[in-house]
mmCIF file of C-alpha atoms in Angstrom:
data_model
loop_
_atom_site.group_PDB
_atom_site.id
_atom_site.type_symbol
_atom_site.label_atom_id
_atom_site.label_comp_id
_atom_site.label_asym_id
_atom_site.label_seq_id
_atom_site.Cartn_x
_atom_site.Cartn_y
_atom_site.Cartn_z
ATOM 1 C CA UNK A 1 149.354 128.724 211.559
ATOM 2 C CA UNK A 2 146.225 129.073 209.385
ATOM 3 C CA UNK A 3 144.863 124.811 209.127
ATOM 4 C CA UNK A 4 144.436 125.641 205.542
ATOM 5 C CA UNK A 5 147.833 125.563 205.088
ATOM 6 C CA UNK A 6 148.434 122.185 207.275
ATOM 7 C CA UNK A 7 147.175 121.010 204.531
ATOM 8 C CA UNK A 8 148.760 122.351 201.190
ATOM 9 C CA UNK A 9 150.753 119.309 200.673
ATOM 10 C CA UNK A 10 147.963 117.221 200.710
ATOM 11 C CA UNK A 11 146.869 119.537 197.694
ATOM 12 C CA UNK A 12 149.561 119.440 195.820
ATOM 13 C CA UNK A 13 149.490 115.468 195.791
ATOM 14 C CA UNK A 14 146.542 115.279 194.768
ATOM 15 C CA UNK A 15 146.453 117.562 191.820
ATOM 16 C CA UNK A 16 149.741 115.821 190.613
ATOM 17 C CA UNK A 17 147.965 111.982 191.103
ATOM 18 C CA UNK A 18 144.922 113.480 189.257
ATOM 19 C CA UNK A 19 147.704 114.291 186.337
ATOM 20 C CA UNK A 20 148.642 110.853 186.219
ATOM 21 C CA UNK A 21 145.352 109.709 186.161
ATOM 22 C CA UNK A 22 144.297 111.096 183.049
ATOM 23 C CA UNK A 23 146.735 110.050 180.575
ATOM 24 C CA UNK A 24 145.670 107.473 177.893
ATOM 25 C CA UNK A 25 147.680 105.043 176.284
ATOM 26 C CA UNK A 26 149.275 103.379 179.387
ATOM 27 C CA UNK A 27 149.588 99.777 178.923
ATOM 28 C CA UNK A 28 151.118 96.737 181.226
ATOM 29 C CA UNK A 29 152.540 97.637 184.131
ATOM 30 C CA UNK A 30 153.137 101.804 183.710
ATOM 31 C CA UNK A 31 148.670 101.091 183.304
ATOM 32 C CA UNK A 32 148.894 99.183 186.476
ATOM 33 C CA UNK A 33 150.939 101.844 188.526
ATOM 34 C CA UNK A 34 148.920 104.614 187.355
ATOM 35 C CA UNK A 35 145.876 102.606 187.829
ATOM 36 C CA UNK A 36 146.890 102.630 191.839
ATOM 37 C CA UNK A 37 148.126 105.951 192.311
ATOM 38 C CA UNK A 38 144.494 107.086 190.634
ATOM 39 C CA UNK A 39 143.382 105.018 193.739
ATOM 40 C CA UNK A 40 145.549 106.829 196.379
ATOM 41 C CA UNK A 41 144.605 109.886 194.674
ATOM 42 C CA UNK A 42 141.024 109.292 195.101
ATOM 43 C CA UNK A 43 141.630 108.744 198.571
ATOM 44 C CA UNK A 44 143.457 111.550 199.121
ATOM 45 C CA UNK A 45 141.044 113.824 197.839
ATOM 46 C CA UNK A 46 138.047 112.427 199.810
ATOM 47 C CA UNK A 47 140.577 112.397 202.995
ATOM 48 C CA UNK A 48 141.771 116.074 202.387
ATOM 49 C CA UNK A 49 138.050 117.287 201.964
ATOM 50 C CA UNK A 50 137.251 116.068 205.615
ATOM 51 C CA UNK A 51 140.322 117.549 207.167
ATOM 52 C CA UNK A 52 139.680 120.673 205.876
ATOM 53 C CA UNK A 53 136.200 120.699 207.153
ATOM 54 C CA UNK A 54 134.987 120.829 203.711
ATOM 55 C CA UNK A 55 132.857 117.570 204.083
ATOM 56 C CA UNK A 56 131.765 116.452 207.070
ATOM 57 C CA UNK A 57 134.473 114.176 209.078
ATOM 58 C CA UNK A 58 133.249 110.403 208.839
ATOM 59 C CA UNK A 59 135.032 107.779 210.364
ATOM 60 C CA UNK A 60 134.384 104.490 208.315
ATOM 61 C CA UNK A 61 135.186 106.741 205.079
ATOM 62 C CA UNK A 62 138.799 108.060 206.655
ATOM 63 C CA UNK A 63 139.215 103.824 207.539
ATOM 64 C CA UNK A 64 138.064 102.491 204.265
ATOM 65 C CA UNK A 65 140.445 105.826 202.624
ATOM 66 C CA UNK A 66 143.132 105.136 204.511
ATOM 67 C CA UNK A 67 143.069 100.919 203.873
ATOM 68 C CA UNK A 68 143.015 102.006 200.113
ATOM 69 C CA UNK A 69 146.416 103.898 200.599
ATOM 70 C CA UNK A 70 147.742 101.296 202.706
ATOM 71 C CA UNK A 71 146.702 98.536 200.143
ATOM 72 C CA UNK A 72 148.373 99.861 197.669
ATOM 73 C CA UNK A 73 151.431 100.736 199.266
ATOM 74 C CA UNK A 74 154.549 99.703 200.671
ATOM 75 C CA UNK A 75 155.930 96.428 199.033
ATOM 76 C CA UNK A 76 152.532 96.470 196.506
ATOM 77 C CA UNK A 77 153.837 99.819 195.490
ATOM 78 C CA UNK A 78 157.789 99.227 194.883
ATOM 79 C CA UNK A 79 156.745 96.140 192.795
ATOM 80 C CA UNK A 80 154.704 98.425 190.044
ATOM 81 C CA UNK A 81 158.447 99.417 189.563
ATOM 82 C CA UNK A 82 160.537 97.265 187.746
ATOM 83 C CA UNK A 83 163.928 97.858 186.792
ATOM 84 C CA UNK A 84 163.671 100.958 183.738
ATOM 85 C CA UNK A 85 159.908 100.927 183.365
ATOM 86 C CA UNK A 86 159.526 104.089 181.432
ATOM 87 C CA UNK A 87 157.925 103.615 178.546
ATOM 88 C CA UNK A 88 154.382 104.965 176.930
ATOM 89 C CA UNK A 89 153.111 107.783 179.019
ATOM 90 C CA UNK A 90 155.060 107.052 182.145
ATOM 91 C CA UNK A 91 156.167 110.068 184.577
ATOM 92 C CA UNK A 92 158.736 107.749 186.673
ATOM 93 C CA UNK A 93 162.073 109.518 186.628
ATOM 94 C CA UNK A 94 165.272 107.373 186.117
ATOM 95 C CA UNK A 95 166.292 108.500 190.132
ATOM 96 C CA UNK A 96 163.655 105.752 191.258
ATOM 97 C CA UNK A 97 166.255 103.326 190.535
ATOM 98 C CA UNK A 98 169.457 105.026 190.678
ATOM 99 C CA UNK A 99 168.074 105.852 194.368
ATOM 100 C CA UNK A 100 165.858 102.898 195.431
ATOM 101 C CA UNK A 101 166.348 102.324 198.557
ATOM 102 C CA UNK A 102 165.206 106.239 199.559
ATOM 103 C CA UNK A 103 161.868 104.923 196.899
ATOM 104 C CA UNK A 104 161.368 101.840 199.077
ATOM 105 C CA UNK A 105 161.536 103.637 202.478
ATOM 106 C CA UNK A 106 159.237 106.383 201.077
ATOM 107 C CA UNK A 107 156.882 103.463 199.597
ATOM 108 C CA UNK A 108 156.971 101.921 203.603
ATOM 109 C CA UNK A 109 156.517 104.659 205.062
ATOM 110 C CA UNK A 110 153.463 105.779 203.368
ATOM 111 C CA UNK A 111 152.144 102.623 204.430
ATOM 112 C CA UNK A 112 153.035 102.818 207.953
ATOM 113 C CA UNK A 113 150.867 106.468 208.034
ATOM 114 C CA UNK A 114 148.035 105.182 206.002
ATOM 115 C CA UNK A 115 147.562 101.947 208.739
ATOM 116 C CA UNK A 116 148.191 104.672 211.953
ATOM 117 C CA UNK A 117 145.645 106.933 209.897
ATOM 118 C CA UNK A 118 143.239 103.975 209.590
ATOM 119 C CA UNK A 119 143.496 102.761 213.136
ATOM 120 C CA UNK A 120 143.264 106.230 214.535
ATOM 121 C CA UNK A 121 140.158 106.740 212.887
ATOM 122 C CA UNK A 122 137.417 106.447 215.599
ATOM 123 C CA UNK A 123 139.074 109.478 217.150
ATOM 124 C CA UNK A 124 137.763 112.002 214.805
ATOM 125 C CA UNK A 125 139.105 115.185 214.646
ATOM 126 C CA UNK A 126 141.233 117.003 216.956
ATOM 127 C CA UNK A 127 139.393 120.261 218.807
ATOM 128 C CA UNK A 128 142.427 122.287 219.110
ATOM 129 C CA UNK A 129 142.642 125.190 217.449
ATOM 130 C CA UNK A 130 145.293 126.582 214.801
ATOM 131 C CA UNK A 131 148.709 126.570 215.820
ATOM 132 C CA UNK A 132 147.786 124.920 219.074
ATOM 133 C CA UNK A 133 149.579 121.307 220.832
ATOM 134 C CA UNK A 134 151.502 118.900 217.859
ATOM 135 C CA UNK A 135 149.942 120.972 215.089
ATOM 136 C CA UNK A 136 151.540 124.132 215.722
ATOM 137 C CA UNK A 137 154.924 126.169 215.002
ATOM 138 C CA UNK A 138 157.265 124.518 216.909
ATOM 139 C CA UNK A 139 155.458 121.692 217.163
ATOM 140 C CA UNK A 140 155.354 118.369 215.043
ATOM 141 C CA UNK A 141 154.492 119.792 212.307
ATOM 142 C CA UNK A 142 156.516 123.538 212.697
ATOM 143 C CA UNK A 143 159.592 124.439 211.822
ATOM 144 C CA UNK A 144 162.685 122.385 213.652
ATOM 145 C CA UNK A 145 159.979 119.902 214.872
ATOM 146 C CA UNK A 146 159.682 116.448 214.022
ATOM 147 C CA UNK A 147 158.879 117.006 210.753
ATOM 148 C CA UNK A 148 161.108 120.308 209.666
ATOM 149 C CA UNK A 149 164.218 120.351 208.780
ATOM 150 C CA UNK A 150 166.217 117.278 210.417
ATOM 151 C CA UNK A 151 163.320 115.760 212.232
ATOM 152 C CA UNK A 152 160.890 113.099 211.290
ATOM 153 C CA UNK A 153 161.350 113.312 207.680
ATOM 154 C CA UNK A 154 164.864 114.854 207.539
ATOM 155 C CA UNK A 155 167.765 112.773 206.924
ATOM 156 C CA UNK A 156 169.024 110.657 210.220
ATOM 157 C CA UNK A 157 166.101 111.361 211.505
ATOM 158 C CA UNK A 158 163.457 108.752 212.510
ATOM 159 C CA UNK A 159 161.649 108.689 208.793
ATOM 160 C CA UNK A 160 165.733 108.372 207.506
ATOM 161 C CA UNK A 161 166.375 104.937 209.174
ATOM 162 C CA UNK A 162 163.416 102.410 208.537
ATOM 163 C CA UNK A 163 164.870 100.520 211.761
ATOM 164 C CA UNK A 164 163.320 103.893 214.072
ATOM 165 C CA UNK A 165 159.899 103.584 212.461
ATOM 166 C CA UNK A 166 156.905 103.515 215.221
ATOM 167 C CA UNK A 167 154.297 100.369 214.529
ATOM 168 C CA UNK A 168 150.914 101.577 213.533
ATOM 169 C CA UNK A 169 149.725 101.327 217.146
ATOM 170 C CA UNK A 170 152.034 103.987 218.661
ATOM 171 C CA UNK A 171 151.627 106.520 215.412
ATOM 172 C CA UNK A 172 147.752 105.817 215.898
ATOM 173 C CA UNK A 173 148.134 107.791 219.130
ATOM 174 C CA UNK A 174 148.651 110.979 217.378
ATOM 175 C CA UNK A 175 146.004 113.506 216.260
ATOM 176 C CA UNK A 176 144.242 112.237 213.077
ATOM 177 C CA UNK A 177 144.771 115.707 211.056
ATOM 178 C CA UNK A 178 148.727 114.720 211.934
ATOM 179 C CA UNK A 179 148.694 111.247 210.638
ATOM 180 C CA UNK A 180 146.901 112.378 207.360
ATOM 181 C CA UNK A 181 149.140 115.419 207.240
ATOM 182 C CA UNK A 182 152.504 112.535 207.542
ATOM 183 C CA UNK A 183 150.766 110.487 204.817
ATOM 184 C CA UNK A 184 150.427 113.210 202.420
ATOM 185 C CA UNK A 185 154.032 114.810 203.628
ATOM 186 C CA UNK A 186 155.522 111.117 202.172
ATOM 187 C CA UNK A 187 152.948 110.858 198.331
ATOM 188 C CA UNK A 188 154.669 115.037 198.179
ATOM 189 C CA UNK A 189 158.186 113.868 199.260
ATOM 190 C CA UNK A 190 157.880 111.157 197.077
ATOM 191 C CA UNK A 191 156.485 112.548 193.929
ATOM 192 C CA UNK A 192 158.959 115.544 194.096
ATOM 193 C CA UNK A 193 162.052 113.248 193.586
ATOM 194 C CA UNK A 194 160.516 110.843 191.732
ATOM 195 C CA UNK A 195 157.995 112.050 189.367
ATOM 196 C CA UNK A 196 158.460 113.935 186.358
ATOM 197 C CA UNK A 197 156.265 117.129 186.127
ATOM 198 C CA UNK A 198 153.886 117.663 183.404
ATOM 199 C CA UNK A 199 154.449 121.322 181.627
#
């Protein structure tokens, strides 16, 4: 597996936060939302640049990234959502609240990665090559591993039950281009169901 395309995800979230980011005319809390998804965004971008190799890898800017996902996640997320609030320039779909409880566990889990990605950051980057140990087909991140079809982020599996989520600690053990990978798997998973595309 080629590691640019570990990383395509991450790519496509941030091109759809950058969307988000630069519509006018938000007010109250849609302004607020957007206002912390142009945060993530940022994050992401600066994150996705260093896994790729594109910048070079620093480990108090993946922390500092990472806190500013984590921040603005989990219950600091879900509450930028109240009940119907799609007015103005908004991109929330309707399914956020027909299906909240799949928004709040995606809104947790993004901030269970982002603290694991923080916390694992004084590793730096893994040495293995593509397609080699957790990284590779058949591995975490391959098809029928923990995060294909059924696995991690598959339903019943341990990202489908909130009470089988690893604390940051045990995640932290993982490769750092895995835990980034995770975080940006959840802002895709996430903005695919919940986010209304701009044609």
């Amino acid at each position: 597996m080629k590691i640019s395309a570990i990383f395509v995800s991450g790519a496509l979230v941030i091109s759809g936060v950058a969307a988000a980011v630069a519509h006018g005319g938000a007010t109250g809390i849609v302004k607020e939302r957007m206002d912390a998804m142009g945060v993530m965004g940022k994050a992401m971008k600066s994150l996705s640049a260093m896994m790729r190799g594109e910048t070079k890898y620093d480990a108090g800017a993946v922390r500092k990234g990472a806190q500013a996902i984590e921040v603005h996640s989990g219950e600091a997320l879900t509450k930028l959502f109240p009940k119907d609030s799609i007015m103005g320039p908004s991109e929330a779909k309707p399914e956020i609240w027909s299906n909240w409880q799949e928004f709040v566990d995606l809104s947790g889990q993004l901030k269970l990665f982002a603290a694991a990605l923080a916390e694992a950051a004084d590793k730096g980057l893994s040495s293995q090559g593509p397609g080699a140990g957790m990284m590779g087909q058949g591995g975490m991140m391959g098809q029928g591993g923990m995060m294909g079809q059924g696995g991690m982020m598959g339903q019943g599996g341990m990202m489908g039950d909130p009470s089988h989520m690893q604390d940051p600690a045990q995640l932290a053990q993982m490769p750092v281009q895995g835990l980034f990978n995770m975080t940006a798997q959840t802002c895709s998973a996430c903005h695919t169901k919940f986010r209304i595309e701009k044609k």
